[in-house]
CSV table of C-alpha atoms and ligand atoms in Angstrom, one decimal:
chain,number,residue,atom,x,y,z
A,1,UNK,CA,0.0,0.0,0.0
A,2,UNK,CA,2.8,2.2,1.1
A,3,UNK,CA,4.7,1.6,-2.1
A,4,UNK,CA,1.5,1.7,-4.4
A,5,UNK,CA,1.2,5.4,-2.8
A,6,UNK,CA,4.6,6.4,-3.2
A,7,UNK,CA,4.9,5.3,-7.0
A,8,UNK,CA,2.4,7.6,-7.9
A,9,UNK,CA,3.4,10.0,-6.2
A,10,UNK,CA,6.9,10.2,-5.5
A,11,UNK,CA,7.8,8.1,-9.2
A,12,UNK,CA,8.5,4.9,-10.1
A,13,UNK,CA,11.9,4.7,-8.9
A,14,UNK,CA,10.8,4.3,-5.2
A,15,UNK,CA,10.8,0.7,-5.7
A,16,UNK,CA,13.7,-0.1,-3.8
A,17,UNK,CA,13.2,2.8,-1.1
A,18,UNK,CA,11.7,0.1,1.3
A,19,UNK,CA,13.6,-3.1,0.5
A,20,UNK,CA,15.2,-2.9,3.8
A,21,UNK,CA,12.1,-2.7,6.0
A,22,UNK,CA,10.8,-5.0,7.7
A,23,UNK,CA,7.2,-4.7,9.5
A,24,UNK,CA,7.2,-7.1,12.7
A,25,UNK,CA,4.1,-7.4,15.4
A,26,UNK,CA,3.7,-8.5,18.9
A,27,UNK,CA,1.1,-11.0,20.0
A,28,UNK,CA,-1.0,-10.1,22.6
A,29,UNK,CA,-0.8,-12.0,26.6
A,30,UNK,CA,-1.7,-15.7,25.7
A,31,UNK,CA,-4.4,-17.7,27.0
A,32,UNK,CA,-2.4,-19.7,29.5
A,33,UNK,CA,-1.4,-16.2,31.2
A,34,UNK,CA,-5.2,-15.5,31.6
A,35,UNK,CA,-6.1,-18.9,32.6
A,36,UNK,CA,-2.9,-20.3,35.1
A,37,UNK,CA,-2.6,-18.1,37.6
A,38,UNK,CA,-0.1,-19.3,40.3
A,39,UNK,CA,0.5,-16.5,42.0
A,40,UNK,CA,-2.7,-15.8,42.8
A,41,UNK,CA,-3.0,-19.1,44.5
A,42,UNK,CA,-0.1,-19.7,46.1
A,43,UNK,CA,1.4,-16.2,46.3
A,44,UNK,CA,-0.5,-13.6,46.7
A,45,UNK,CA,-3.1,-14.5,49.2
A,46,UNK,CA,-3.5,-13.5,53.4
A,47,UNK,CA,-2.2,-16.8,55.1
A,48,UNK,CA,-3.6,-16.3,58.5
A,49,UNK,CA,-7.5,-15.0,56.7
A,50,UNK,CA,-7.2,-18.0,54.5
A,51,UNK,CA,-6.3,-20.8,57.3
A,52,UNK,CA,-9.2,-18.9,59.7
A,53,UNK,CA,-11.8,-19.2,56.9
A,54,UNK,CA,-11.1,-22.4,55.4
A,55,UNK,CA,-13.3,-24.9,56.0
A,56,UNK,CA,-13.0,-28.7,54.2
A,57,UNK,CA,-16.8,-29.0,54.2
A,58,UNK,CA,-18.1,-25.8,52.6
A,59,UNK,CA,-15.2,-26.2,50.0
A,60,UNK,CA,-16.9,-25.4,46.5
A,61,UNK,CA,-16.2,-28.7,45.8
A,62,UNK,CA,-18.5,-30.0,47.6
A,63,UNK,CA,-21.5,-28.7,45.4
A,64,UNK,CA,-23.3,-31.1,43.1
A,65,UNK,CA,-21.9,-29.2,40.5
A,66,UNK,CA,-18.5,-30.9,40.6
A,67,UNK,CA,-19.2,-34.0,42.2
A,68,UNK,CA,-18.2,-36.0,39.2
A,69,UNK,CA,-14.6,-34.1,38.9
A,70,UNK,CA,-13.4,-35.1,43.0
A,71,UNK,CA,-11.2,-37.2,43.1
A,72,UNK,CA,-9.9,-40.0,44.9
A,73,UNK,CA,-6.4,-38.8,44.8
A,74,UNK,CA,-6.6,-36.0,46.4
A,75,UNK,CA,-7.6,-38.2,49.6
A,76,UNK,CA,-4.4,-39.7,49.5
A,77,UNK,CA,-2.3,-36.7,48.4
A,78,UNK,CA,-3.8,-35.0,52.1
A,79,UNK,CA,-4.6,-37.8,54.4
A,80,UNK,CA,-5.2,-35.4,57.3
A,81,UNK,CA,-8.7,-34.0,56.0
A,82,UNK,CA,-10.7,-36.6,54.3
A,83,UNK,CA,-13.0,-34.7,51.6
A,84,UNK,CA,-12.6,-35.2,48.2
A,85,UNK,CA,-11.7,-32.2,46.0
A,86,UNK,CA,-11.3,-31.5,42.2
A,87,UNK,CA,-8.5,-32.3,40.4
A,88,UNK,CA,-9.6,-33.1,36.5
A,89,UNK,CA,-8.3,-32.8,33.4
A,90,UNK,CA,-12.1,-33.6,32.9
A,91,UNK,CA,-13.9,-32.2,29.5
A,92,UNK,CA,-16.6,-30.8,31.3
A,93,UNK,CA,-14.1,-27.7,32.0
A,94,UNK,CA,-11.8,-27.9,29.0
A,95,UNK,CA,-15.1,-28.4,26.6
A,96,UNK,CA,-16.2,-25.1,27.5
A,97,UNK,CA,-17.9,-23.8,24.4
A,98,UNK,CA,-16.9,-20.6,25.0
A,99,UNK,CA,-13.3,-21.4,25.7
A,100,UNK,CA,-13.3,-23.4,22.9
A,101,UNK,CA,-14.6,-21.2,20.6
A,102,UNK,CA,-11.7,-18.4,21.2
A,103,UNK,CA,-8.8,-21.2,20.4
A,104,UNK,CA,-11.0,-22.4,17.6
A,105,UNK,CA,-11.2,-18.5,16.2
A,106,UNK,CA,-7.4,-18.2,16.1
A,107,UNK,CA,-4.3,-19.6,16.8
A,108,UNK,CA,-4.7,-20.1,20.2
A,109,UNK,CA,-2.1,-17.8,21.4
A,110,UNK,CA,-3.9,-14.8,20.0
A,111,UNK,CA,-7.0,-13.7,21.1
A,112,UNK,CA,-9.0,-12.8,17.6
A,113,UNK,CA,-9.5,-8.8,18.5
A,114,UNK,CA,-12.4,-6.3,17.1
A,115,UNK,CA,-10.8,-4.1,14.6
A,116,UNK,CA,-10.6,-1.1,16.2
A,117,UNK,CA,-10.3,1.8,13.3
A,118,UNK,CA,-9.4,4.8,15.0
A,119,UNK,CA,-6.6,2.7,16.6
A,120,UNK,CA,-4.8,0.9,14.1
A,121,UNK,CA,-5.3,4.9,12.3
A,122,UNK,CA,-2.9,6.1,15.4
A,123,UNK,CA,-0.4,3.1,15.1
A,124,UNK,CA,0.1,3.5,11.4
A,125,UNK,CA,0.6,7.4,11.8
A,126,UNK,CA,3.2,6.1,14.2
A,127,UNK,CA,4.9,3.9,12.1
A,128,UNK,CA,4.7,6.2,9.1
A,129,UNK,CA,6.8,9.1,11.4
A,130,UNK,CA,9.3,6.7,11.9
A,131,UNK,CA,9.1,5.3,8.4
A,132,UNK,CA,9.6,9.0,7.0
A,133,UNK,CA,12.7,9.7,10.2
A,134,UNK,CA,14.2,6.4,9.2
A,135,UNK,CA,14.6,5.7,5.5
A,136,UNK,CA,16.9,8.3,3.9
A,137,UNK,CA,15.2,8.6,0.8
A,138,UNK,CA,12.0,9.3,2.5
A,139,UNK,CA,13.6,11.4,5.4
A,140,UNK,CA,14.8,13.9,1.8
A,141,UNK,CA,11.5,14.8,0.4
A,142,UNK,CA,10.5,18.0,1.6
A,143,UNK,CA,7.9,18.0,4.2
A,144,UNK,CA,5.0,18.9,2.7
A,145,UNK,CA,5.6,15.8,0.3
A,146,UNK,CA,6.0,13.6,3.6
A,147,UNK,CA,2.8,15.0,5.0
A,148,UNK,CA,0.8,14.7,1.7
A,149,UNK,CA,2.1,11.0,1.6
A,150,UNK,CA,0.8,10.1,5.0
A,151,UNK,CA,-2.8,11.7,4.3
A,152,UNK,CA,-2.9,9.6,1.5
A,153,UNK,CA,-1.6,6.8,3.1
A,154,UNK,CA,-3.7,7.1,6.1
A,155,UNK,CA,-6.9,7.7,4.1
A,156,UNK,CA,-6.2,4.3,1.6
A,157,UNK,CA,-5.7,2.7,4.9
A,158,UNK,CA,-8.9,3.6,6.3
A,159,UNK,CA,-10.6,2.7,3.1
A,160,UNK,CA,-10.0,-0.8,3.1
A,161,UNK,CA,-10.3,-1.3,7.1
A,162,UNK,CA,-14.0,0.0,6.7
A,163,UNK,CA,-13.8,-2.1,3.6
A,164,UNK,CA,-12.9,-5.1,5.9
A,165,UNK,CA,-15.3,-4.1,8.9
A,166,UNK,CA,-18.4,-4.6,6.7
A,167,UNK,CA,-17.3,-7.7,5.1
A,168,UNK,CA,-16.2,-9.0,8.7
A,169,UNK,CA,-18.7,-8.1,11.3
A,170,UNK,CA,-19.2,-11.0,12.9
A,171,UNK,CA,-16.0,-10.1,14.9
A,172,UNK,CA,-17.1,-7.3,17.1
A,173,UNK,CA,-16.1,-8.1,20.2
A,174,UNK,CA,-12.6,-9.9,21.5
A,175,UNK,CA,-13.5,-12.5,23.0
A,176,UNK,CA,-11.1,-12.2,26.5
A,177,UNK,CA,-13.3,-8.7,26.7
A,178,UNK,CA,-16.7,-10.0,26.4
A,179,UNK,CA,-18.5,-10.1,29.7
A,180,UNK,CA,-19.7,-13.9,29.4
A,181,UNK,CA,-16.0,-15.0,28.8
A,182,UNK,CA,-14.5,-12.7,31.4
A,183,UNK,CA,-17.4,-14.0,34.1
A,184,UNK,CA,-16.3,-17.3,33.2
A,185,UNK,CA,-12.7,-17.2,33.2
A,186,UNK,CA,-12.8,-15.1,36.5
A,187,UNK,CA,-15.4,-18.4,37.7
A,188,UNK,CA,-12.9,-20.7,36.9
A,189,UNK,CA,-9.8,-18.8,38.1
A,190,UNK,CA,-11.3,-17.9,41.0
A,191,UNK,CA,-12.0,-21.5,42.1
A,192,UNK,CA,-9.7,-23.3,40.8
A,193,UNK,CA,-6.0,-23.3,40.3
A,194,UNK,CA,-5.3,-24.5,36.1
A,195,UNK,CA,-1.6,-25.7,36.1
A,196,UNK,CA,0.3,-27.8,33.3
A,197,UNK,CA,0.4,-31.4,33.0
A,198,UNK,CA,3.8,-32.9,33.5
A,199,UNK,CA,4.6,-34.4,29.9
A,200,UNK,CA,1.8,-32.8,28.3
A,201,UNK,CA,2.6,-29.1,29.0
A,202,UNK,CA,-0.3,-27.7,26.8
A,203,UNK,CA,-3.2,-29.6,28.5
A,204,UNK,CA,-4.5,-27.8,31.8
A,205,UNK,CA,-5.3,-29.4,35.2
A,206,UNK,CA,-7.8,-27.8,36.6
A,207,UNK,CA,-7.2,-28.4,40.7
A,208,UNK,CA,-9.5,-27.1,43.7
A,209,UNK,CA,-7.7,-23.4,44.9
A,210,UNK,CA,-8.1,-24.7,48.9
A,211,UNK,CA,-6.8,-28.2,48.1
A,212,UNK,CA,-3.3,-27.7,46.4
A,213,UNK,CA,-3.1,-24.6,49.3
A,214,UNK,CA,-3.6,-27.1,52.2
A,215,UNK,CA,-1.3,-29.8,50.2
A,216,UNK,CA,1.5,-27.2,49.4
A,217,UNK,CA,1.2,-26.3,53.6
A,218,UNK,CA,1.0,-30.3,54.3
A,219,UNK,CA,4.9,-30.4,51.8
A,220,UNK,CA,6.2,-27.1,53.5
A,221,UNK,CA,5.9,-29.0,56.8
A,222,UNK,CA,8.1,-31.7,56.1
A,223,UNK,CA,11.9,-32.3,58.2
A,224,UNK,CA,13.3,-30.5,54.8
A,225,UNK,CA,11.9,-26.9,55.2
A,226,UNK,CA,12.3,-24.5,58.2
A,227,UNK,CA,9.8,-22.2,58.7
A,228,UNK,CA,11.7,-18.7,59.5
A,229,UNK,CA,10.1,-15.2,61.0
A,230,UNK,CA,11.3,-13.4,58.4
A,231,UNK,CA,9.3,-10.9,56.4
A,232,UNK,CA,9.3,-10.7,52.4
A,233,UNK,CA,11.0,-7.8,52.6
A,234,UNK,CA,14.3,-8.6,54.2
A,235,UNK,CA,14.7,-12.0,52.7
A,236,UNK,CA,14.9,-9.6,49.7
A,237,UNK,CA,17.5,-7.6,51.1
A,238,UNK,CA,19.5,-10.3,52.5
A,239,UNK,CA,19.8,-12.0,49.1
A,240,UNK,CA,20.4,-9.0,47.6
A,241,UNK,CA,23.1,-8.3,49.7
A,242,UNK,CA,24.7,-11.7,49.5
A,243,UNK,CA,24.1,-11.0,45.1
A,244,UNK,CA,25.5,-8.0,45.3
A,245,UNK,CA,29.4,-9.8,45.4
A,246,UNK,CA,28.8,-10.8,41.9
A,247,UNK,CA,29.0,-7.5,40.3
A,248,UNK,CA,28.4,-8.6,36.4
A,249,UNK,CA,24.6,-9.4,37.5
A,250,UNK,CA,22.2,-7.5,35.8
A,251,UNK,CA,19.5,-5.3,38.8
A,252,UNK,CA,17.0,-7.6,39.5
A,253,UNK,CA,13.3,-7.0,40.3
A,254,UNK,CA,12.4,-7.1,43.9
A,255,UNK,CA,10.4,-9.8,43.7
A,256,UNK,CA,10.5,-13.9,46.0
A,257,UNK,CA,10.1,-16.9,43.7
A,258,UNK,CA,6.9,-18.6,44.6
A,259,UNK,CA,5.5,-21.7,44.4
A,260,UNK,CA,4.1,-23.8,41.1
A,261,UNK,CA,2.8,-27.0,40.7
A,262,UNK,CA,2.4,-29.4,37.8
A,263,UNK,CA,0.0,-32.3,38.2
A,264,UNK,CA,1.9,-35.9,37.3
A,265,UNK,CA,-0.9,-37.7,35.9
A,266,UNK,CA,0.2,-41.1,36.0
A,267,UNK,CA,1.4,-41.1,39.4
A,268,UNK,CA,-1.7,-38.8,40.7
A,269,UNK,CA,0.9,-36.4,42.5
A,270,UNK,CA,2.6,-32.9,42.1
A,271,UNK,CA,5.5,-31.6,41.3
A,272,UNK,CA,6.3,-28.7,42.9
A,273,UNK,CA,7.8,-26.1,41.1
A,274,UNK,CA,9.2,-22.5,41.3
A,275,UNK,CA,9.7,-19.7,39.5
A,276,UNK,CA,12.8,-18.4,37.9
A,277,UNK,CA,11.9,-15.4,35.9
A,278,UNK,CA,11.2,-11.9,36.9
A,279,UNK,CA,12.2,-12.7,40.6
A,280,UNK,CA,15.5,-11.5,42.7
A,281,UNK,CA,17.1,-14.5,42.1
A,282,UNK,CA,16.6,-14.8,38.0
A,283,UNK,CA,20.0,-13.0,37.1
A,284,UNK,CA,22.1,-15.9,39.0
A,285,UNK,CA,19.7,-18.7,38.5
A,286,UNK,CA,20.7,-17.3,34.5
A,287,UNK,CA,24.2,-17.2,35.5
A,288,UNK,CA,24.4,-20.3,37.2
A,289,UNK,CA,22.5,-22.5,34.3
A,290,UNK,CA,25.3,-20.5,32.3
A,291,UNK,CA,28.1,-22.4,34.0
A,292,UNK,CA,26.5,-25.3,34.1
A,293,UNK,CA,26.1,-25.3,29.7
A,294,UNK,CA,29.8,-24.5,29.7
A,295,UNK,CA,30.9,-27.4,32.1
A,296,UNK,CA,28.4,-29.9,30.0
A,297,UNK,CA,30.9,-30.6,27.4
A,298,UNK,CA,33.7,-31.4,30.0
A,299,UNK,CA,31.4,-34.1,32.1
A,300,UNK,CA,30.6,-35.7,28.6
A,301,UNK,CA,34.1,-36.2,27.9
A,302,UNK,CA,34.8,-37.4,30.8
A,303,UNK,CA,31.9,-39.9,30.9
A,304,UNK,CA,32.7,-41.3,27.6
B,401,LIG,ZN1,-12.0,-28.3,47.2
B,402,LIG,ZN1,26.2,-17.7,28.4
């Protein structure tokens, strides 16, 4: 479109103005960020007002609803309490129509959006300026030939979006947005923590919130942890401090790793997991995995 505009008006020997440039795109937050929501569950929650208003029998679970998803395993993962509680990779959840519907409409790591006009208007004007700053030839023409390009440009553009609208308007809402997806999904999330599947990373457990809290307490109470009294906030700084030796690591945010969990399917457990991005520990778990690629070569030779 760009070079259809600039032929005519510019001449035919703009051709080759734009061989070198390359129009990328971002995708939008995926589905599994929407959906699995560790930190929420295991995180970011009040301990003490959890434990206090917790109780096993007026778990959600125990609605008709979900009778058919408890199961037995979750009995013998947390002996101590007795009540069966959800933990499913059952189709009643993953055949949600609606969910469904948004991974059918798209690749399923873009969420298929309503074509907002006005807005991809603003983002090309954006990418024109830097177009018309960046390419020499274009950066030369005087500037009321760069501002009588973009109008032109702009208006084409707008053309064939309307163009699109009314051939497309089906598509009028994005799905994430819509009230009847977002009631559900907060339903779901709310309720239920939806983790990976050891081995089959792209198929969701879904796994009762209060159950895999209670189980992740039952593992922290085991001879290999040690409860200390010490707030968030300093075990930052301590490990910050003890970080701070290695001076060739990158500022980190101030952030604790927290716990994950990925449901082992044959063996009706959990892993637990944490995690390693975005927390004050990243830059040397990065460094660390670092030396450990360079010294793989050494323990190969030596095992052969
Ligand atoms: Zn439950
Ligand atoms: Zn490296």
């Amino acid at each position: 479109m760009i070079n259809e505009v600039l032929a005519r008006i510019v001449g035919d020997d703009t051709t080759t103005w734009l061989e070198r440039t390359v129009i990328g795109w971002t995708y939008n937050s995926n589905i599994a960020s929407r959906l699995c929501r560790p930190a929420e569950v295991l995180c970011d929650f009040d301990v003490a007002q959890w434990m206090e208003a917790y109780d096993p029998g007026q778990c959600p679970c125990r609605s008709r609803r979900y009778m058919d998803m408890c199961t037995q395993a979750s009995i013998e993962l947390l002996q101590c309490e007795g009540q069966m509680h959800v933990i499913t990779l059952d189709s009643s959840i993953t055949d949600n129509p609606l969910l469904q519907g948004i991974i059918k409409a798209g690749l399923n790591h873009i969420p298929c959006m309503s074509l907002d006009i006005e807005e991809v208007q603003n983002e090309l004007g954006v990418f024109l300026d830097k177009l018309m700053a960046e390419v020499m030839e274009l950066w030369e023409l005087t500037a009321s030939t760069q501002s009588f390009l973009q109008r032109l440009i702009l208006k084409k553009a707008k053309t064939k979006m309307i163009k699109y609208t009314e051939q497309h308007q089906h598509v009028s809402v994005e799905p994430f947005e819509h009230p009847a997806v977002k009631r559900e999904v907060e339903f779901l999330t709310g309720r239920f923590l939806i983790c990976p599947t050891d081995k089959a990373p792209n198929t969701p457990t879904v796994v009762c919130k209060n159950f895999i809290r209670k189980l992740a307490f039952q593992r922290l109470t085991r001879p290999e942890f040690v409860s200390v009294a010490t707030s968030p906030a300093s075990a930052i700084a301590r490990i910050q401090g003890e970080l701070s030796a290695l001076h060739v690591l990158p500022n980190a945010p101030a952030a604790l790793p927290f716990l994950m969990a990925v449901f082992k399917a044959q063996k009706r457990t959990f892993r637990w997991i944490t995690n390693t991005a975005e927390t004050v520990v990243s830059p040397a778990a990065e460094l660390c995995a670092c030396l450990l690629r360079f010294l793989l070569p050494l323990v190969q030779t030596f095992c052969e």
